[in-house]
Amino acid sequence: MTSFFNGLGFLFEKILFIPMDFFAKLELENWWTANIITWIFILITCYYFVFWLKQLQLFKAKDEDTQDTTAHSFLK
């Protein structure tokens, strides 16, 4: 059982954290590049948030969204 948890630790620390380690080293080498990458991710997130809000407005304008509170039995 210990080897299972050691395997999970290896997976998360050595494999899945590779991008995080890359950005940590990048910030130490070049602060501007690291922040430009961060701002690119922020702009992508803002774009898709606005896209999502526009889609919600389109569904509401066409009355395709159901605002029925009885959709779930615990809301009755």
XYZ file of C-alpha atoms in Angstrom:
76
model
C 0.000 0.000 0.000
C 2.921 2.314 0.672
C 4.149 1.905 -2.886
C 0.740 3.047 -4.166
C 0.990 6.331 -2.273
C 4.640 6.727 -3.252
C 3.533 6.258 -6.863
C 0.883 8.943 -6.457
C 3.472 11.251 -4.924
C 5.824 10.626 -7.836
C 3.034 11.253 -10.349
C 2.034 14.584 -8.855
C 5.483 15.875 -7.873
C 7.604 14.736 -10.807
C 5.228 14.472 -13.774
C 2.159 16.675 -13.338
C 4.138 19.595 -11.892
C 6.452 19.853 -14.916
C 4.601 22.921 -16.321
C 4.575 24.562 -12.879
C 8.307 23.961 -12.464
C 8.890 25.402 -15.937
C 7.064 28.630 -15.068
C 8.849 28.890 -11.714
C 12.248 28.620 -13.423
C 11.144 30.983 -16.191
C 10.178 33.648 -13.674
C 13.623 33.472 -12.090
C 15.309 33.790 -15.484
C 13.119 36.399 -17.156
C 10.375 38.156 -15.233
C 8.920 39.880 -18.306
C 8.421 36.672 -20.275
C 6.710 34.981 -17.352
C 4.311 37.894 -16.939
C 3.564 38.082 -20.662
C 2.552 34.413 -20.589
C 0.366 35.108 -17.557
C -1.351 38.011 -19.327
C -1.944 35.858 -22.404
C -3.772 33.327 -20.225
C -5.765 36.138 -18.568
C -6.812 37.545 -21.956
C -7.860 34.110 -23.222
C -9.939 33.591 -20.078
C -11.605 37.007 -20.437
C -12.409 36.346 -24.089
C -14.145 33.056 -23.352
C -15.983 34.542 -20.369
C -17.442 37.262 -22.616
C -18.256 34.617 -25.252
C -20.090 32.576 -22.616
C -22.090 35.618 -21.467
C -23.092 36.401 -25.063
C -24.255 32.814 -25.546
C -26.367 33.098 -22.398
C -27.939 36.278 -23.767
C -28.728 34.551 -27.068
C -30.428 31.642 -25.317
C -32.399 34.020 -23.118
C -33.502 36.117 -26.116
C -34.787 32.987 -27.900
C -36.463 31.694 -24.711
C -34.543 28.435 -25.054
C -33.328 28.401 -21.486
C -35.647 26.849 -18.946
C -35.908 28.821 -15.724
C -38.181 26.268 -14.085
C -37.280 25.805 -10.429
C -39.054 22.435 -10.362
C -36.353 20.903 -12.549
C -34.889 19.312 -9.426
C -36.999 17.524 -6.886
C -35.272 19.163 -3.926
C -36.366 22.636 -5.151
C -40.103 21.861 -4.945
